Coordinates of C-alpha atoms in Angstrom, one line a residue:
Chain B
M1 CA 94.0 172.9 26.2
V2 CA 94.5 169.8 28.5
R3 CA 92.4 169.3 31.2
S4 CA 91.4 166.8 33.5
Y5 CA 88.4 165.9 35.4
P6 CA 88.3 165.9 38.4
A7 CA 91.2 168.0 38.9
N8 CA 93.6 165.6 39.8
A9 CA 96.4 165.4 37.3
E10 CA 98.7 168.3 35.6
N11 CA 97.4 170.4 32.9
G12 CA 99.4 171.5 30.0
A13 CA 100.4 170.7 26.1
F14 CA 102.6 167.6 26.0
L15 CA 102.2 166.5 21.9
D16 CA 105.1 167.9 20.0
D17 CA 102.6 168.6 16.8
A18 CA 100.5 170.7 19.2
V19 CA 97.7 168.3 19.5
N20 CA 95.7 169.3 22.9
T21 CA 94.3 165.9 24.2
Y22 CA 91.1 166.5 26.4
Y23 CA 90.6 164.0 28.8
E24 CA 88.9 162.9 32.5
D25 CA 91.0 160.8 34.8
H26 CA 88.0 159.8 37.3
G27 CA 88.3 157.8 40.4
D28 CA 91.2 156.7 42.6
A29 CA 94.8 157.0 41.1
K30 CA 95.6 153.8 42.6
S31 CA 92.8 151.6 41.2
Y32 CA 93.1 149.9 38.2
P33 CA 92.6 151.6 35.1
L34 CA 90.3 151.7 32.2
I35 CA 91.1 153.6 29.0
L36 CA 87.7 154.4 27.2
I37 CA 88.1 155.5 23.7
H38 CA 84.8 156.5 21.6
P39 CA 83.8 156.0 18.1
I40 CA 84.2 158.4 15.2
G41 CA 81.5 161.6 15.7
G42 CA 81.8 160.5 19.2
N43 CA 83.2 161.9 22.5
I44 CA 83.3 161.4 26.2
L45 CA 79.3 162.0 26.5
I46 CA 78.7 158.6 25.3
W47 CA 80.0 157.1 28.4
H48 CA 77.5 158.6 30.6
H49 CA 76.0 155.6 31.7
E50 CA 79.5 153.3 31.8
I51 CA 81.5 155.7 33.7
P52 CA 79.6 155.9 36.9
L53 CA 79.3 152.1 37.0
L54 CA 82.4 151.3 36.4
L55 CA 83.8 154.2 39.0
K56 CA 81.2 152.1 41.4
S57 CA 82.8 148.9 40.8
G58 CA 86.6 150.5 41.8
F59 CA 87.9 151.2 38.6
R60 CA 89.9 154.4 37.9
V61 CA 88.3 155.7 34.3
I62 CA 90.3 157.5 32.0
A63 CA 88.3 158.9 28.9
Y64 CA 89.8 161.1 25.9
E65 CA 88.7 162.7 23.1
I66 CA 90.7 162.0 20.1
R67 CA 91.3 164.6 17.4
G68 CA 88.7 167.0 16.0
H69 CA 86.6 165.6 18.3
Y70 CA 84.6 167.8 20.8
R71 CA 87.2 169.3 23.0
T72 CA 90.4 168.0 21.5
G73 CA 91.6 170.3 18.7
M74 CA 93.5 169.1 15.3
S75 CA 97.3 169.1 14.9
K76 CA 98.8 172.0 13.0
V77 CA 97.5 169.8 9.7
G78 CA 94.4 168.2 9.1
A79 CA 95.1 164.5 7.5
Y80 CA 96.4 162.1 9.8
A81 CA 96.9 157.9 9.7
M82 CA 95.8 155.9 12.8
Q83 CA 99.2 155.5 13.6
D84 CA 99.2 159.3 14.9
L85 CA 95.8 158.8 17.0
V86 CA 97.9 155.4 18.6
T87 CA 100.7 158.2 19.4
D88 CA 98.1 160.6 20.7
L89 CA 97.1 157.8 23.2
E90 CA 100.9 157.0 23.8
H91 CA 101.6 160.2 24.9
L92 CA 98.5 160.7 27.1
L93 CA 99.4 157.4 29.3
E94 CA 103.0 158.4 29.4
H95 CA 101.9 162.3 30.4
L96 CA 99.8 159.8 33.0
N97 CA 102.0 157.4 34.1
I98 CA 100.1 154.4 33.3
K99 CA 102.1 151.2 33.5
K100 CA 99.0 148.9 33.5
C101 CA 95.6 149.3 32.1
T102 CA 92.8 147.7 30.1
I103 CA 91.6 149.8 27.2
I104 CA 88.0 149.7 25.8
G105 CA 87.2 151.4 22.6
H106 CA 84.1 151.6 20.5
S107 CA 84.9 151.2 16.4
I108 CA 87.5 153.8 15.8
G109 CA 88.3 153.6 19.7
G110 CA 88.6 149.7 19.4
I111 CA 91.1 150.0 16.4
I112 CA 93.1 152.6 18.3
A113 CA 93.4 150.1 21.4
S114 CA 94.3 147.3 19.1
M115 CA 97.1 148.7 17.4
Y116 CA 98.3 150.4 20.7
A117 CA 98.5 146.8 22.7
A118 CA 100.1 145.5 19.3
E119 CA 102.6 148.0 20.0
H120 CA 102.7 147.8 24.3
S121 CA 101.9 144.4 25.4
D122 CA 103.8 145.4 28.7
T123 CA 101.3 147.8 29.4
V124 CA 97.9 146.9 28.3
D125 CA 96.5 143.6 29.9
A126 CA 93.3 143.4 27.7
I127 CA 91.5 145.4 25.2
V128 CA 87.5 145.2 24.9
M129 CA 86.7 146.1 21.3
I130 CA 82.7 147.5 20.9
N131 CA 81.7 146.9 17.2
S132 CA 85.1 147.3 16.1
S133 CA 88.1 145.1 15.0
P134 CA 91.6 144.8 14.8
K135 CA 91.5 144.0 11.1
K136 CA 92.0 146.8 7.8
F137 CA 88.6 147.1 6.1
E138 CA 88.1 146.2 2.7
E139 CA 87.3 149.0 0.4
K140 CA 83.4 148.5 0.2
D141 CA 83.4 148.9 4.0
L142 CA 84.6 152.4 3.6
E143 CA 82.8 153.5 0.5
K144 CA 79.8 155.1 2.3
H145 CA 81.9 157.9 3.6
F146 CA 82.5 159.3 0.2
E147 CA 79.0 160.3 1.0
T148 CA 79.3 161.5 4.4
R149 CA 82.5 163.4 4.0
K150 CA 80.9 165.3 0.7
I151 CA 77.7 166.1 3.3
A152 CA 79.9 167.4 6.2
I153 CA 82.1 169.3 4.0
T154 CA 79.3 171.2 1.7
Q155 CA 76.6 171.5 4.1
G156 CA 78.1 171.1 7.7
I157 CA 78.1 168.3 10.7
E158 CA 74.3 169.3 11.7
A159 CA 73.2 168.0 8.0
L160 CA 75.2 164.8 8.3
A161 CA 73.8 164.1 12.0
E162 CA 70.3 164.7 10.4
N163 CA 71.5 162.4 7.3
K164 CA 72.3 159.8 9.8
L165 CA 69.1 159.9 11.6
R166 CA 67.0 160.0 8.7
S167 CA 68.6 157.1 6.8
F168 CA 69.1 155.1 10.1
D169 CA 72.4 153.6 8.5
E170 CA 74.0 152.8 11.9
S171 CA 71.0 151.7 13.6
R172 CA 67.8 149.8 12.5
D173 CA 65.5 151.2 15.5
L174 CA 67.5 153.3 17.6
F175 CA 66.8 156.6 16.3
K176 CA 62.9 155.9 16.1
D177 CA 63.2 157.1 19.6
K178 CA 63.0 160.7 20.3
K179 CA 65.5 160.7 23.1
H180 CA 67.9 158.6 21.5
S181 CA 67.9 160.7 18.3
D182 CA 68.4 163.6 20.5
F183 CA 71.0 162.5 22.1
F184 CA 73.0 161.2 19.0
R185 CA 72.5 164.8 17.5
D186 CA 73.6 166.2 20.5
V187 CA 76.8 163.9 20.6
F188 CA 77.5 163.8 17.1
T189 CA 77.8 167.4 16.5
K190 CA 80.1 168.3 18.8
T191 CA 82.7 166.9 16.1
S192 CA 84.3 169.2 13.9
V193 CA 83.8 168.4 10.0
E194 CA 87.8 168.6 9.8
G195 CA 87.8 166.1 12.6
F196 CA 85.2 164.0 11.0
V197 CA 86.8 163.8 7.5
A198 CA 90.1 163.1 8.6
A199 CA 89.2 160.0 11.0
T200 CA 87.2 158.5 8.1
I201 CA 90.2 158.6 6.0
A202 CA 92.3 157.5 8.6
L203 CA 90.6 154.0 8.6
Y204 CA 92.3 153.3 5.6
T205 CA 95.6 153.7 7.3
I206 CA 94.9 150.6 9.6
R207 CA 98.6 148.1 9.9
G208 CA 97.8 144.7 8.8
N209 CA 99.5 142.9 10.9
V210 CA 98.0 143.8 14.3
V211 CA 96.1 140.4 14.6
D212 CA 99.4 138.6 13.9
I213 CA 101.4 140.6 16.7
L214 CA 98.3 140.4 19.6
Q215 CA 98.7 136.8 18.7
T216 CA 102.1 136.2 20.1
S217 CA 101.1 138.6 22.9
N218 CA 99.9 138.1 26.5
C219 CA 97.3 141.0 25.8
K220 CA 93.3 139.5 26.2
V221 CA 91.2 140.0 23.6
F222 CA 87.5 140.7 23.6
A223 CA 84.9 142.1 21.8
I224 CA 81.0 142.8 22.0
V225 CA 79.1 143.5 18.5
G226 CA 75.9 144.1 17.7
S227 CA 74.1 141.5 15.3
D228 CA 73.0 143.9 12.8
D229 CA 76.4 145.4 12.5
D230 CA 77.5 143.7 9.2
V231 CA 80.5 145.0 8.8
F232 CA 82.1 144.3 12.3
M233 CA 80.5 140.9 12.2
R234 CA 82.5 139.7 9.3
L235 CA 85.6 141.2 10.8
L236 CA 85.2 139.8 13.8
K237 CA 84.3 136.3 12.6
E238 CA 87.5 136.6 10.5
T239 CA 89.6 137.7 13.6
K240 CA 87.9 134.7 15.6
E241 CA 89.4 132.3 12.8
E242 CA 92.9 133.7 13.0
M243 CA 93.1 134.1 16.5
P244 CA 90.8 131.5 18.4
R245 CA 91.4 133.0 22.0
L246 CA 89.4 136.0 21.0
K247 CA 86.4 136.2 23.1
V248 CA 83.5 137.6 21.2
R249 CA 80.0 138.6 22.6
I250 CA 77.0 138.9 20.3
L251 CA 74.2 141.1 21.4
E252 CA 71.2 140.0 19.3
G253 CA 68.9 142.7 17.3
S254 CA 71.7 145.6 17.6
D255 CA 73.7 147.4 15.5
H256 CA 76.9 149.9 15.6
W257 CA 75.7 152.0 18.3
V258 CA 75.0 149.1 20.9
I259 CA 76.1 151.3 23.9
I260 CA 73.1 153.6 23.4
E261 CA 70.7 150.5 22.5
K262 CA 71.5 148.0 25.0
P263 CA 73.3 149.9 27.9
D264 CA 72.3 147.5 30.5
E265 CA 73.4 143.8 28.6
M266 CA 76.4 146.0 27.2
Y267 CA 77.6 147.0 30.7
D268 CA 77.0 143.4 32.2
I269 CA 79.4 141.9 29.3
L270 CA 82.1 145.0 29.7
I271 CA 82.3 144.1 33.5
E272 CA 82.4 140.5 33.3
F273 CA 85.5 141.1 30.6
V274 CA 87.1 143.9 32.8
S275 CA 86.8 142.2 36.1
E276 CA 88.4 139.0 34.5
T277 CA 91.2 141.1 33.5
R278 CA 91.5 142.9 36.8
N279 CA 91.2 139.7 38.9
A280 CA 94.1 138.0 37.0
N281 CA 96.2 141.3 37.2
V282 CA 95.4 141.5 40.6
G283 CA 96.4 137.6 41.2
L284 CA 99.4 138.0 39.3
S285 CA 101.1 140.7 41.2
R286 CA 100.3 138.9 44.7
T287 CA 102.4 135.5 43.6
T288 CA 105.2 137.2 42.1
Chain S
M1 CA 92.4 181.7 -7.3
V2 CA 92.0 180.2 -10.4
R3 CA 94.5 181.3 -13.2
S4 CA 95.3 180.6 -16.9
Y5 CA 98.4 181.1 -18.9
P6 CA 98.0 182.1 -21.2
A7 CA 94.8 184.6 -20.5
N8 CA 92.5 182.4 -22.5
A9 CA 90.5 180.6 -20.0
E10 CA 87.9 182.3 -17.6
N11 CA 88.6 183.1 -14.0
G12 CA 86.6 181.7 -11.0
A13 CA 86.4 179.4 -8.6
F14 CA 84.6 175.8 -9.8
L15 CA 84.7 173.6 -6.9
D16 CA 81.7 172.9 -4.6
D17 CA 84.2 172.3 -1.3
A18 CA 86.2 175.9 -2.6
V19 CA 89.6 174.4 -3.5
N20 CA 90.8 176.9 -6.1
T21 CA 92.9 174.9 -8.7
Y22 CA 95.9 176.5 -10.3
Y23 CA 96.2 175.7 -14.0
E24 CA 97.9 176.8 -17.1
D25 CA 96.7 176.0 -20.2
H26 CA 99.3 176.7 -23.3
G27 CA 99.1 176.2 -27.0
D28 CA 96.3 176.2 -29.6
A29 CA 92.5 175.9 -27.9
K30 CA 91.9 173.5 -31.1
S31 CA 95.2 171.3 -31.0
Y32 CA 94.8 167.9 -28.9
P33 CA 95.0 168.5 -25.2
L34 CA 97.5 166.8 -23.1
I35 CA 97.0 167.1 -19.5
L36 CA 100.0 167.0 -16.9
I37 CA 100.1 165.9 -13.3
H38 CA 103.2 166.9 -11.0
P39 CA 104.2 164.2 -8.3
I40 CA 103.9 164.9 -4.2
G41 CA 106.1 167.8 -3.4
G42 CA 106.2 169.0 -7.2
N43 CA 104.4 171.6 -9.3
I44 CA 104.3 172.9 -12.6
L45 CA 107.8 174.1 -12.6
I46 CA 108.9 170.1 -12.9
W47 CA 107.7 170.3 -16.5
H48 CA 110.0 173.0 -17.5
H49 CA 111.7 171.1 -20.3
E50 CA 108.7 169.2 -21.7
I51 CA 106.2 171.8 -21.7
P52 CA 107.8 174.1 -24.6
L53 CA 108.9 170.6 -26.6
L54 CA 105.5 169.3 -26.3
L55 CA 104.0 172.8 -27.8
K56 CA 106.4 172.8 -30.3
S57 CA 105.0 169.6 -31.1
G58 CA 101.7 170.8 -31.7
F59 CA 99.8 169.8 -28.8
R60 CA 97.7 172.0 -26.4
V61 CA 99.5 171.6 -22.9
I62 CA 97.2 172.0 -19.7
A63 CA 99.3 171.6 -16.6
Y64 CA 97.8 172.1 -12.9
E65 CA 99.0 171.7 -9.5
I66 CA 97.0 169.5 -6.9
R67 CA 95.6 170.4 -3.6
G68 CA 98.0 172.0 -1.4
H69 CA 100.7 172.3 -3.9
Y70 CA 102.7 175.8 -4.4
R71 CA 99.6 178.0 -6.1
T72 CA 96.4 175.6 -5.6
G73 CA 95.2 175.8 -2.1
M74 CA 93.8 173.1 0.4
S75 CA 90.0 172.5 0.7
K76 CA 88.2 173.5 3.8
V77 CA 89.3 170.5 5.1
G78 CA 93.1 169.1 5.3
A79 CA 92.5 165.3 5.1
Y80 CA 91.4 164.4 1.2
A81 CA 91.0 160.8 -0.4
M82 CA 92.7 160.4 -3.8
Q83 CA 88.7 160.2 -5.0
D84 CA 89.0 163.8 -4.4
L85 CA 91.7 164.6 -6.3
V86 CA 90.1 162.9 -9.3
T87 CA 87.0 165.1 -8.4
D88 CA 89.1 168.3 -8.9
L89 CA 90.6 166.9 -12.4
E90 CA 87.0 166.2 -13.2
H91 CA 86.2 169.7 -12.6
L92 CA 88.9 171.3 -14.1
L93 CA 88.5 169.2 -17.5
E94 CA 84.6 170.1 -17.3
H95 CA 85.4 173.8 -16.8
L96 CA 87.6 173.9 -19.9
N97 CA 85.5 171.6 -21.6
I98 CA 87.9 169.2 -22.8
K99 CA 86.2 165.8 -24.3
K100 CA 89.2 164.0 -25.5
C101 CA 92.4 163.9 -23.9
T102 CA 95.6 162.1 -22.9
I103 CA 96.7 162.2 -19.4
I104 CA 100.5 162.3 -18.2
G105 CA 101.0 161.9 -14.5
H106 CA 104.6 161.8 -12.4
S107 CA 104.0 159.4 -9.3
I108 CA 100.7 160.3 -7.6
G109 CA 99.7 162.2 -10.6
G110 CA 99.9 158.9 -12.8
I111 CA 97.8 157.4 -9.9
I112 CA 94.9 160.3 -10.6
A113 CA 95.3 159.8 -14.4
S114 CA 94.9 156.3 -14.0
M115 CA 91.8 156.6 -11.6
Y116 CA 90.2 159.2 -13.6
A117 CA 90.7 157.3 -16.8
A118 CA 88.9 154.2 -15.3
E119 CA 85.9 156.6 -14.6
H120 CA 86.1 158.6 -18.1
S121 CA 86.7 155.8 -20.6
D122 CA 84.8 158.2 -23.2
T123 CA 87.5 161.3 -22.5
V124 CA 90.5 159.9 -21.9
D125 CA 92.3 158.4 -25.3
A126 CA 95.7 157.3 -23.3
I127 CA 97.8 158.0 -20.0
V128 CA 101.3 157.8 -19.5
M129 CA 102.2 157.3 -16.2
I130 CA 105.8 158.2 -15.4
N131 CA 107.2 156.4 -11.9
S132 CA 104.0 155.5 -11.2
S133 CA 101.2 152.5 -11.6
P134 CA 97.2 152.1 -11.3
K135 CA 97.8 149.7 -8.5
K136 CA 97.0 149.9 -4.7
F137 CA 100.7 150.2 -2.4
E138 CA 101.5 147.7 -0.2
E139 CA 101.8 148.7 3.6
K140 CA 105.6 148.8 3.6
D141 CA 105.9 151.0 0.5
L142 CA 104.3 153.6 2.2
E143 CA 106.3 153.3 5.8
K144 CA 108.9 156.1 4.8
H145 CA 106.3 158.6 5.1
F146 CA 105.9 158.3 8.8
E147 CA 108.7 159.5 8.8
T148 CA 108.7 162.3 6.4
R149 CA 105.1 163.5 8.0
K150 CA 106.9 163.8 11.4
I151 CA 109.8 165.8 10.0
A152 CA 107.9 168.1 8.1
I153 CA 105.0 168.9 10.8
T154 CA 107.6 169.1 13.6
Q155 CA 110.3 171.2 11.5
G156 CA 108.8 172.4 8.3
I157 CA 108.9 171.6 4.7
E158 CA 112.2 172.9 4.2
A159 CA 113.8 170.6 6.6
L160 CA 112.3 167.8 4.8
A161 CA 113.6 168.7 1.4
E162 CA 117.3 168.8 3.1
N163 CA 116.8 165.4 4.5
K164 CA 115.5 163.9 1.2
L165 CA 118.6 165.6 -0.3
R166 CA 120.9 164.1 1.9
S167 CA 119.3 160.8 2.5
F168 CA 119.2 160.2 -1.7
D169 CA 116.1 158.3 -1.1
E170 CA 114.4 158.8 -4.3
S171 CA 117.7 159.3 -6.2
R172 CA 121.0 157.7 -6.1
D173 CA 123.3 160.4 -8.0
L174 CA 120.9 162.9 -9.0
F175 CA 121.2 165.1 -6.1
K176 CA 125.0 165.5 -6.1
D177 CA 124.9 168.0 -8.9
K178 CA 123.8 171.4 -7.4
K179 CA 121.8 172.3 -10.2
H180 CA 119.8 169.5 -9.6
S181 CA 119.6 169.8 -6.0
D182 CA 118.8 173.7 -5.9
F183 CA 116.2 173.1 -8.6
F184 CA 114.7 170.2 -6.2
R185 CA 114.8 172.1 -3.4
D186 CA 113.1 175.4 -4.9
V187 CA 110.1 173.1 -6.3
F188 CA 109.7 170.8 -2.9
T189 CA 109.4 174.0 -0.6
K190 CA 106.6 175.3 -2.6
T191 CA 104.7 172.7 -1.2
S192 CA 102.9 173.2 2.0
V193 CA 102.8 170.9 5.0
E194 CA 99.0 170.6 5.2
G195 CA 99.4 169.5 1.5
F196 CA 102.4 167.1 1.6
V197 CA 100.8 165.3 4.6
A198 CA 97.4 164.8 3.1
A199 CA 98.8 163.9 0.0
T200 CA 100.7 161.0 1.6
I201 CA 97.8 159.8 3.3
A202 CA 95.8 159.7 0.5
L203 CA 98.3 157.1 -1.1
Y204 CA 96.4 154.7 1.1
T205 CA 92.7 155.3 -0.3
I206 CA 93.7 154.3 -4.3
R207 CA 91.1 152.1 -5.5
G208 CA 91.6 148.7 -6.0
N209 CA 90.1 148.2 -9.3
V210 CA 91.7 150.5 -11.3
V211 CA 93.6 147.8 -13.4
D212 CA 90.3 145.8 -13.7
I213 CA 88.4 148.4 -15.4
L214 CA 91.0 149.7 -17.8
Q215 CA 91.2 146.3 -18.8
T216 CA 88.1 146.2 -20.6
S217 CA 88.4 150.2 -21.8
N218 CA 89.9 151.2 -24.9
C219 CA 92.0 153.7 -23.4
K220 CA 95.7 153.2 -24.1
V221 CA 98.0 152.5 -20.9
F222 CA 101.8 153.5 -21.3
A223 CA 104.0 153.6 -18.6
I224 CA 107.9 155.1 -17.9
V225 CA 109.9 153.8 -15.0
G226 CA 113.3 154.1 -13.8
S227 CA 115.1 151.1 -13.5
D228 CA 116.2 152.1 -10.0
D229 CA 112.6 153.0 -8.6
D230 CA 112.0 149.6 -6.8
V231 CA 108.2 150.2 -5.8
F232 CA 107.0 151.5 -9.3
M233 CA 109.4 148.5 -10.9
R234 CA 107.3 146.0 -9.0
L235 CA 104.0 147.5 -9.5
L236 CA 104.5 148.1 -13.2
K237 CA 105.5 144.3 -13.5
E238 CA 102.7 142.8 -11.6
T239 CA 100.4 145.5 -13.8
K240 CA 102.1 144.1 -16.8
E241 CA 100.8 140.5 -15.8
E242 CA 97.6 141.5 -15.3
M243 CA 97.3 143.7 -18.4
P244 CA 99.8 142.5 -20.9
R245 CA 99.0 145.4 -23.4
L246 CA 100.4 148.1 -20.8
K247 CA 103.5 149.5 -22.8
V248 CA 106.5 149.9 -20.1
R249 CA 109.6 151.4 -21.2
I250 CA 112.4 151.4 -18.4
L251 CA 115.4 154.1 -18.1
E252 CA 118.4 152.4 -17.0
G253 CA 120.2 154.0 -14.0
S254 CA 117.2 156.4 -13.2
D255 CA 115.4 156.6 -10.0
H256 CA 112.0 158.2 -9.1
W257 CA 113.0 161.5 -10.1
V258 CA 113.6 160.3 -13.8
I259 CA 111.9 163.8 -15.6
I260 CA 115.3 165.3 -14.0
E261 CA 117.5 162.7 -14.5
K262 CA 116.9 161.8 -17.8
P263 CA 115.0 164.8 -19.5
D264 CA 115.9 163.8 -23.1
E265 CA 115.6 160.3 -23.5
M266 CA 112.2 160.6 -21.1
Y267 CA 111.0 162.9 -23.7
D268 CA 111.8 160.7 -26.7
I269 CA 109.3 158.1 -25.1
L270 CA 106.6 160.7 -24.2
I271 CA 106.6 161.9 -27.4
E272 CA 106.6 158.7 -29.2
F273 CA 103.9 157.5 -26.8
V274 CA 101.6 160.8 -27.2
S275 CA 101.8 161.1 -30.8
E276 CA 100.9 157.4 -31.1
T277 CA 97.8 158.5 -30.0
R278 CA 97.0 161.5 -31.0
N279 CA 97.6 160.0 -34.6
A280 CA 95.4 157.0 -33.6
N281 CA 92.7 159.6 -32.5
V282 CA 92.7 162.0 -35.5
G283 CA 92.5 159.2 -37.4
L284 CA 89.4 157.6 -36.0
S285 CA 87.7 160.9 -36.4
R286 CA 88.7 161.1 -39.9
T287 CA 87.0 157.7 -40.5
T288 CA 83.8 158.4 -38.6

């Protein structure tokens, strides 16, 4: 079921292969829209710190959940490519009649943002990738998911959450704090096994030409990354070499779950990036 | 349900994520075993010409159907990686207690064969890849499946079969013959939409080191390819450059469905390859 919160958008399914995307549309419909996209195993709950602050700063905030994550169901078939997630976003933004926006995505969310921006340079003023990159992974980067998928399929999503909490594989210190581990467990276990498996396999299908296309577009490209997140540190370093205009901020001593680890520092950078874009955008419309 | 034909193997599910692989085990259990693996959209029916001939030549023939194809169901979840198909084969050959064999695979079947052989050099004497290769695809090779998946999901597998028959995209002349187009339709439409979609996405997950590993193993590597199958002609040319010991036979004027297009020529090459392997293998066991 498609739902909006607050109730200021129409309800109804709008995807031809019957994915019912759950989204929330907060703030004034006339304000500049920010689109928030969560990581694999995440959902709208991960933005609980950011949404009220962004609203207070005068933005419209649209957050949604990708296939198989919490309140968004799967398609008629389980497997999907990244391009299908991009199409889902396309349908959502058409449904909401969004003509200009900034997309903020964490991990797979940032990949969706970058692929979408590459295809819709007229709509997307800027993307902010949080522990994410617009580049294809190397094979070794995705190998840990052979194990995570096996745990999810044979033991269930709760067992996988416990395994992640025990192995600290995505954060060195974060999950030692019960408040954070409880929150992680609560969020992560709302993911369906099917959704988790399909999303980790979709990571193989990232298009190889995203940086090249963004290169020649006017879309601003920002990144925020935890210094301990080796994979995205490497991919963003490579991206920066190919696209010097990329602005990257590194959060020292932080890992993949930077949103939970350093909420205040992360927010300060985020608001700086999106304010820059909004101001440039408002300035542009005034002079034209 | 796991089934065997003739009834000379145990019945019962044997995969921990509940994939029930349908297989047929023909011929004398003491004869040298050949494993046959069909392409995406295929199933055991495509081997109707080869199975009796191979049996007549004294081989044991084991043919099975991959996930989501005709009589083999899906896993609990829809999406899978190539590695999962390799694991399914691993479980089947363990179940049948196969210690030595040759694997013959068409298209995705040959990819499974090559990945399996790379991991089980002790078990696999030889692989024969029919319009297939052990190399990763380029992104452009897989792009046609954005359209095929869309047709399958929104219009069904029958519509996709008709689309393929109309567009001749996998064979220039074959489907002009009603006998062949009827056969193709009959085979192809036994595939579930979920199985087709998952398999085409799994093609992104081929391991990148298969040629390197086969290079250093004793496994013989053979290939048969239709001269009009541009993708596999290119990939096999690259494979041959990296692995000069690869034996490739090109069937002129033939395309992807070489098994149906040139059954006799194809079989002659096939029997030459597998006889060479069987004789080498028998010779080896005599002298040790």
